[in-house]
Amino acid sequence: MGSEAGDLKDMTILGGGPTGLFAAFYAGMRGMSTRIVDSLPELGGQLTALYPEKYIFDVGGFPKILAKDLARDLAVQGLQFGPDVILDEEVREVVREEENVLRLECRSGTYRTRTVLIAGGKGAFEPTALEVPGYKELLGAGVHYAVKDPEAYRGKRVLVVGGGDSALDWALILKDKAERVVVVHRRDEFRAHEASVQLLLQAERKGQLEIRYFSEVAEICGNGRVESAILFDSRTNDRTTLEVDAVLTFLGFKPDLGPIQRWGLELKKNRIVVNTLMETNLPGVYAAGDIVGYEGKLDLIATGFAEAAIAVNNAVHRVDPKARVTPGHSTNMKIFKDK
Ligand code: NAP
């Protein structure tokens, strides 16, 4: 754990994804005392949480890099000036204590800061629900949208719903534990990695799991626990009932801005409105990355990096009006002399 509650920092960065980590680097380089707060248990944002094993091809200087490797290197770069890092934490409220001091109310305490940079990506992620009878009623009683302990499915009959990476990854893991795995997908093409699709088809050929294409769940049945699921074929409308112990739904995630929506920020189409200095309508609160919206905005890591640099350098000038906005070239900076 990092920060002592009440410890006043020059900048608090909300979000430890690529934009937040690059901002932490820039803030440290510019001599700001910094803290990072993230709701996830690990730094890296979507890179580590959503697609660690995927290659990224459009980050300057890396012809090809695995998302988890980029996250690791961003953390090395971003943490080199020693920001406090507070994980598994969410800022619930931002209160202005003085003109240039903000108080962040979190579950674990209160954190004071001169500026805030919101780099919250697409916000918190809400799993997409299956809108069928029985889903809500049996959620947690055999219906799950995440697997906490694969061993819990040993010897069980499992329905896996979805055709993305989560569905295929789990179907492939559970086929070696469960008595029966049936993958139910609403069309006949998968959006998961091609390599995973090939492994799935191979497992089907070996009789290790079943795949139902153009198949959807019409209802999940059970008395206090999942007992069966009614499936229908979207081409023929034929219905079949399958006795199962668990229905695992991997239907993707919907971005949710969460408490940020209540801070009085100007929002447009679920994005934070910023000016060209990456300032929000709240003085001292900046935003960068996928969470901001402006004409011409691109949701790219490259754009997030640039926005982070603009936000931090302007925040430096806000905290110390004598400090220049332009950082100068890192090649000539004293701070790197011994590095
Ligand atoms: P996803 O890629 O959004 O896939 C969701 C799947 O659920 C899709 O196949 C979709 O069908 C299906 N679906 C959505 N709503 C449905 C509904 N109402 N009824 C039936 N089916 C429905 O979600 P994800 O698999 O959780 O992956 C999320 C992100 O994390 C992706 O970018 C993924 O690549 C990444 N991820 C990566 C890894 C890895 O790199 N190993 C592992 C997990 C996740 P359609 O295809 O027809 O739309």
Coordinates of C-alpha atoms and ligand atoms in Angstrom, one line a residue:
M1 CA 0.0 0.0 0.0
G2 CA 1.2 3.4 -0.8
S3 CA -0.2 6.7 0.4
E4 CA -1.0 7.8 3.9
A5 CA -4.4 9.3 3.9
G6 CA -4.1 13.0 4.0
D7 CA -0.7 13.0 2.3
L8 CA -1.0 15.9 -0.2
K9 CA 0.3 14.9 -3.7
D10 CA 0.7 17.2 -6.7
M11 CA -1.1 14.8 -9.0
T12 CA -3.4 11.8 -8.4
I13 CA -3.9 9.6 -11.5
L14 CA -7.1 7.6 -11.6
G15 CA -6.4 4.5 -13.7
G16 CA -3.2 2.4 -14.0
G17 CA -3.6 1.5 -17.7
P18 CA -1.3 2.6 -20.4
T19 CA -2.4 6.2 -20.3
G20 CA -2.2 6.4 -16.5
L21 CA 1.2 4.7 -16.3
F22 CA 2.6 7.0 -19.0
A23 CA 1.2 10.0 -17.1
A24 CA 2.8 8.7 -13.9
F25 CA 6.1 8.6 -15.8
Y26 CA 5.7 12.1 -17.1
A27 CA 4.5 13.5 -13.8
G28 CA 7.6 12.0 -12.1
M29 CA 9.9 13.3 -14.8
R30 CA 8.5 16.8 -14.2
G31 CA 9.1 16.5 -10.5
M32 CA 5.5 16.1 -9.3
S33 CA 4.7 13.9 -6.3
T34 CA 2.3 11.4 -7.7
R35 CA -0.1 8.6 -6.8
I36 CA -2.0 6.1 -8.9
V37 CA -5.4 4.8 -7.9
D38 CA -6.9 1.9 -9.8
S39 CA -10.1 -0.2 -9.2
L40 CA -8.4 -3.3 -10.6
P41 CA -6.0 -5.5 -8.4
E42 CA -3.2 -5.2 -11.0
L43 CA -1.6 -2.4 -13.0
G44 CA -2.0 -2.4 -16.8
G45 CA -5.7 -1.7 -17.3
Q46 CA -7.2 -3.5 -20.3
L47 CA -3.8 -4.7 -21.4
T48 CA -3.6 -7.1 -18.4
A49 CA -7.2 -7.5 -17.6
L50 CA -8.7 -8.1 -21.1
Y51 CA -6.1 -9.2 -23.6
P52 CA -2.8 -10.0 -22.0
E53 CA -1.9 -12.6 -24.7
K54 CA -2.7 -10.5 -27.7
Y55 CA -0.1 -8.8 -29.9
I56 CA -0.3 -5.0 -30.4
F57 CA 1.1 -3.7 -33.6
D58 CA 0.5 0.1 -33.4
V59 CA 2.6 1.4 -30.5
G60 CA 5.5 3.5 -31.7
G61 CA 8.8 1.8 -31.4
F62 CA 7.4 -1.7 -31.1
P63 CA 6.7 -3.5 -34.4
K64 CA 4.9 -6.2 -32.3
I65 CA 4.5 -6.5 -28.6
L66 CA 2.3 -8.7 -26.3
A67 CA -0.1 -6.6 -24.3
K68 CA 1.2 -8.1 -21.0
D69 CA 4.8 -7.2 -22.0
L70 CA 3.8 -3.6 -22.9
A71 CA 2.0 -3.3 -19.5
R72 CA 5.1 -4.6 -17.7
D73 CA 7.4 -2.1 -19.5
L74 CA 4.9 0.7 -19.0
A75 CA 4.9 -0.1 -15.3
V76 CA 8.8 -0.1 -15.2
Q77 CA 8.8 3.3 -16.9
G78 CA 5.8 4.7 -15.0
L79 CA 6.9 3.7 -11.5
Q80 CA 10.6 4.7 -11.8
F81 CA 10.0 8.0 -9.8
G82 CA 8.2 6.2 -7.1
P83 CA 4.5 7.1 -7.2
D84 CA 2.3 5.7 -4.5
V85 CA 0.2 2.9 -6.0
I86 CA -3.2 2.1 -4.5
L87 CA -4.9 -0.8 -6.2
D88 CA -8.4 -2.4 -5.7
E89 CA -9.7 1.0 -4.8
E90 CA -12.3 3.3 -6.3
V91 CA -12.6 7.1 -5.8
R92 CA -16.2 7.7 -4.8
E93 CA -16.2 11.4 -4.5
V94 CA -14.1 14.4 -5.3
V95 CA -14.5 17.3 -2.8
R96 CA -12.8 20.7 -3.2
E97 CA -11.1 21.5 0.1
E98 CA -9.4 24.7 -1.1
E99 CA -9.0 26.3 -4.5
N100 CA -6.0 24.1 -5.3
V101 CA -6.6 21.1 -3.0
L102 CA -9.0 18.3 -3.8
R103 CA -10.0 15.5 -1.4
L104 CA -10.7 12.1 -2.9
E105 CA -13.0 10.0 -0.8
C106 CA -12.2 6.3 -1.2
R107 CA -13.2 3.1 0.6
S108 CA -9.9 2.8 2.3
G109 CA -9.6 6.5 3.3
T110 CA -9.2 10.0 2.1
Y111 CA -6.4 11.2 -0.3
R112 CA -5.5 14.8 -0.9
T113 CA -4.2 16.1 -4.1
R114 CA -3.5 19.4 -6.0
T115 CA -4.6 18.0 -9.4
V116 CA -6.3 14.9 -10.7
L117 CA -5.8 13.1 -14.0
I118 CA -8.7 10.8 -14.9
A119 CA -7.3 8.0 -17.1
G120 CA -10.0 5.5 -16.4
G121 CA -10.1 3.9 -19.9
K122 CA -13.6 2.8 -20.7
G123 CA -14.5 3.0 -17.0
A124 CA -15.3 0.0 -14.9
F125 CA -16.5 -3.0 -16.8
E126 CA -20.0 -4.5 -16.3
P127 CA -20.5 -8.0 -17.6
T128 CA -23.3 -8.2 -20.2
A129 CA -26.3 -10.1 -18.8
L130 CA -28.2 -12.8 -20.6
E131 CA -31.8 -11.4 -20.9
V132 CA -33.6 -14.7 -20.4
P133 CA -35.9 -16.1 -17.6
G134 CA -33.8 -17.8 -14.9
Y135 CA -30.6 -15.8 -15.5
K136 CA -31.1 -13.2 -12.7
E137 CA -32.8 -15.7 -10.4
L138 CA -30.0 -18.3 -10.6
L139 CA -27.1 -15.9 -10.8
G140 CA -24.5 -17.2 -8.3
A141 CA -26.4 -20.6 -8.0
G142 CA -25.0 -22.2 -11.1
V143 CA -25.2 -19.2 -13.4
H144 CA -21.9 -17.3 -13.5
Y145 CA -20.2 -14.7 -15.7
A146 CA -16.7 -15.4 -14.4
V147 CA -14.9 -18.5 -13.2
K148 CA -13.2 -18.1 -9.8
D149 CA -12.2 -21.7 -9.2
P150 CA -12.1 -24.1 -12.2
E151 CA -12.0 -27.0 -9.7
A152 CA -15.6 -26.2 -8.8
Y153 CA -16.7 -27.6 -12.2
R154 CA -14.9 -31.0 -11.8
G155 CA -17.4 -33.8 -12.8
K156 CA -20.1 -31.2 -13.6
R157 CA -22.2 -30.6 -16.8
V158 CA -21.4 -27.1 -18.0
L159 CA -23.0 -24.9 -20.7
V160 CA -20.6 -22.2 -21.9
V161 CA -22.4 -19.3 -23.7
G162 CA -20.5 -17.0 -26.1
G163 CA -18.0 -17.1 -28.9
G164 CA -15.3 -14.7 -27.7
D165 CA -11.9 -15.4 -26.0
S166 CA -13.4 -15.8 -22.5
A167 CA -15.9 -18.4 -23.7
L168 CA -13.3 -20.4 -25.6
D169 CA -10.5 -20.1 -23.1
W170 CA -12.8 -21.4 -20.3
A171 CA -14.3 -24.2 -22.5
L172 CA -10.8 -25.4 -23.3
I173 CA -9.8 -25.4 -19.6
L174 CA -13.0 -26.9 -18.3
K175 CA -13.1 -29.7 -20.9
D176 CA -10.4 -31.5 -18.8
K177 CA -12.3 -31.2 -15.6
A178 CA -16.1 -31.2 -16.3
E179 CA -18.1 -34.3 -17.2
R180 CA -19.6 -32.5 -20.2
V181 CA -18.9 -29.1 -21.8
V182 CA -21.3 -27.7 -24.4
V183 CA -20.4 -24.4 -26.1
V184 CA -23.5 -22.5 -27.2
H185 CA -22.9 -19.7 -29.8
R186 CA -25.4 -17.6 -31.6
R187 CA -23.7 -17.8 -35.0
D188 CA -21.2 -20.1 -36.7
E189 CA -18.1 -17.8 -36.5
F190 CA -16.1 -17.1 -33.4
R191 CA -14.6 -13.8 -32.5
A192 CA -11.9 -15.4 -30.3
H193 CA -8.2 -15.8 -31.4
E194 CA -7.9 -18.1 -34.4
A195 CA -5.5 -20.3 -32.4
S196 CA -8.2 -20.8 -29.7
V197 CA -10.8 -21.5 -32.4
Q198 CA -8.6 -24.2 -33.9
L199 CA -8.0 -25.8 -30.4
L200 CA -11.8 -25.7 -29.8
L201 CA -12.5 -27.5 -33.1
Q202 CA -9.8 -30.0 -32.4
A203 CA -11.3 -30.7 -29.0
E204 CA -14.7 -31.2 -30.6
R205 CA -13.3 -33.6 -33.1
K206 CA -11.8 -35.6 -30.2
G207 CA -15.1 -35.7 -28.5
Q208 CA -13.9 -33.6 -25.5
L209 CA -16.6 -31.0 -25.9
E210 CA -19.7 -30.2 -28.0
I211 CA -20.4 -27.0 -30.0
R212 CA -23.9 -25.8 -30.8
Y213 CA -24.0 -23.2 -33.6
F214 CA -26.9 -20.8 -34.2
S215 CA -27.9 -21.7 -30.7
E216 CA -29.3 -19.5 -28.0
V217 CA -30.4 -19.9 -24.5
A218 CA -34.2 -19.4 -24.1
E219 CA -34.5 -20.1 -20.4
I220 CA -32.4 -21.3 -17.5
C221 CA -34.4 -23.6 -15.2
G222 CA -33.9 -24.9 -11.6
N223 CA -35.2 -24.7 -8.2
G224 CA -32.7 -22.7 -6.2
R225 CA -29.8 -24.2 -8.4
V226 CA -29.4 -24.6 -12.1
E227 CA -30.9 -27.9 -13.3
S228 CA -31.3 -27.4 -17.0
A229 CA -31.3 -24.9 -19.9
I230 CA -33.7 -24.6 -22.8
L231 CA -31.9 -23.9 -26.1
F232 CA -33.3 -22.8 -29.4
D233 CA -31.9 -23.0 -32.9
S234 CA -32.3 -19.6 -34.4
R235 CA -32.5 -21.1 -37.9
T236 CA -35.3 -23.6 -37.2
N237 CA -36.7 -22.4 -33.9
D238 CA -36.4 -25.9 -32.6
R239 CA -36.1 -26.1 -28.8
T240 CA -34.1 -28.6 -26.8
T241 CA -33.7 -29.0 -23.1
L242 CA -30.2 -29.8 -21.8
E243 CA -29.6 -31.0 -18.2
V244 CA -26.8 -29.0 -16.9
D245 CA -25.3 -28.0 -13.5
A246 CA -23.8 -24.7 -14.6
V247 CA -24.4 -22.0 -17.2
L248 CA -21.3 -19.8 -17.7
T249 CA -22.1 -16.7 -19.7
F250 CA -19.2 -14.9 -21.4
L251 CA -21.0 -12.2 -23.3
G252 CA -18.5 -9.4 -23.1
F253 CA -18.5 -6.3 -21.0
K254 CA -20.3 -3.0 -21.1
P255 CA -18.3 0.0 -20.1
D256 CA -19.7 1.8 -17.1
L257 CA -18.4 5.2 -15.9
G258 CA -19.4 4.4 -12.3
P259 CA -19.1 7.1 -9.6
I260 CA -17.3 9.5 -12.0
Q261 CA -20.8 10.3 -13.4
R262 CA -21.7 12.0 -10.1
W263 CA -18.6 14.3 -9.8
G264 CA -20.1 17.2 -11.8
L265 CA -18.0 16.6 -14.8
E266 CA -19.3 17.7 -18.2
L267 CA -20.0 14.5 -20.1
K268 CA -21.1 13.9 -23.7
K269 CA -22.1 10.5 -25.0
N270 CA -20.6 8.9 -21.8
R271 CA -17.2 10.6 -22.3
I272 CA -15.6 13.4 -20.4
V273 CA -15.4 16.6 -22.3
V274 CA -11.9 18.2 -22.3
N275 CA -10.4 21.3 -23.9
T276 CA -7.1 21.2 -25.8
L277 CA -5.1 21.3 -22.6
M278 CA -7.0 18.1 -21.5
E279 CA -8.7 20.1 -18.8
T280 CA -12.2 19.1 -17.7
N281 CA -14.8 21.7 -16.5
L282 CA -13.6 21.1 -12.9
P283 CA -10.5 23.2 -12.3
G284 CA -7.4 21.1 -11.5
V285 CA -9.1 17.9 -12.9
Y286 CA -7.7 16.7 -16.2
A287 CA -8.6 13.6 -18.3
A288 CA -6.9 11.6 -20.9
G289 CA -7.3 8.3 -22.8
D290 CA -10.4 6.4 -23.9
I291 CA -12.5 8.1 -21.3
V292 CA -12.4 11.5 -23.0
G293 CA -14.3 12.7 -26.0
Y294 CA -13.6 15.5 -28.5
E295 CA -14.0 16.0 -32.2
G296 CA -11.5 13.7 -34.0
K297 CA -10.8 11.6 -30.9
L298 CA -9.2 8.2 -31.6
D299 CA -9.2 5.4 -28.9
L300 CA -5.6 4.4 -29.3
I301 CA -2.8 3.8 -26.9
A302 CA -0.8 6.3 -29.0
T303 CA -3.4 9.0 -28.5
G304 CA -3.6 8.2 -24.8
F305 CA 0.1 8.7 -24.4
A306 CA 0.0 12.1 -26.1
E307 CA -3.0 13.2 -24.1
A308 CA -1.3 12.1 -20.9
A309 CA 1.8 14.3 -21.8
I310 CA -0.4 17.3 -22.5
A311 CA -2.4 16.9 -19.3
V312 CA 0.6 16.4 -17.1
N313 CA 2.6 19.3 -18.5
N314 CA -0.3 21.7 -18.1
A315 CA -0.9 20.4 -14.6
V316 CA 2.7 21.1 -13.7
H317 CA 2.2 24.7 -14.7
R318 CA -1.0 24.9 -12.7
V319 CA 0.6 23.6 -9.5
D320 CA 3.7 25.8 -10.0
P321 CA 2.9 28.8 -12.3
K322 CA 6.6 29.5 -12.6
A323 CA 7.2 26.0 -14.2
R324 CA 7.1 25.9 -17.9
V325 CA 4.4 23.8 -19.7
T326 CA 7.0 22.6 -22.3
P327 CA 9.0 19.9 -20.7
G328 CA 12.1 20.1 -22.8
H329 CA 13.9 17.0 -24.2
S330 CA 14.3 14.0 -21.9
T331 CA 17.7 13.4 -23.5
N332 CA 19.0 16.5 -21.7
M333 CA 17.3 16.2 -18.3
K334 CA 19.2 16.1 -15.1
I335 CA 16.7 13.7 -13.6
F336 CA 18.0 11.0 -15.9
K337 CA 21.7 11.7 -15.3
D338 CA 22.3 8.6 -13.2
K339 CA 20.0 6.3 -15.2
Ligands
NAP1 P1 -16.4 -10.6 -26.4 O1 -15.2 -10.7 -27.1 O2 -17.2 -9.4 -26.4 O3 -17.3 -11.8 -26.8 C1 -18.7 -11.9 -26.3 C2 -19.3 -13.1 -27.0 O4 -20.6 -13.2 -26.5 C3 -19.5 -12.9 -28.5 O5 -19.2 -14.1 -29.2 C4 -20.9 -12.5 -28.7 O6 -21.5 -13.1 -29.9 C5 -21.6 -13.3 -27.6 N1 -22.8 -12.6 -27.1 C6 -22.9 -11.3 -26.7 N2 -24.1 -11.0 -26.2 C7 -24.8 -12.1 -26.4 C8 -26.2 -12.5 -26.2 N3 -27.1 -11.7 -25.7 N4 -26.5 -13.8 -26.5 C9 -25.7 -14.7 -27.0 N5 -24.4 -14.4 -27.2 C10 -24.0 -13.2 -26.9 O7 -16.2 -10.9 -24.8 P2 -15.0 -11.7 -24.0 O8 -14.8 -13.0 -24.6 O9 -15.3 -11.6 -22.6 O10 -13.7 -10.8 -24.3 C11 -13.7 -9.4 -24.0 C12 -12.3 -8.9 -24.4 O11 -11.3 -9.5 -23.7 C13 -12.0 -9.2 -25.9 O12 -11.3 -8.1 -26.4 C14 -11.2 -10.4 -25.8 O13 -10.3 -10.6 -26.9 C15 -10.4 -10.1 -24.5 N6 -10.0 -11.4 -23.9 C16 -8.8 -11.9 -24.3 C17 -8.3 -13.0 -23.8 C18 -7.0 -13.6 -24.3 O14 -6.2 -12.8 -24.9 N7 -6.7 -14.8 -24.0 C19 -9.1 -13.8 -22.8 C20 -10.3 -13.2 -22.5 C21 -10.7 -12.0 -23.0 P3 -21.1 -12.4 -31.3 O15 -19.7 -12.9 -31.6 O16 -22.1 -13.0 -32.2 O17 -21.2 -10.9 -31.2

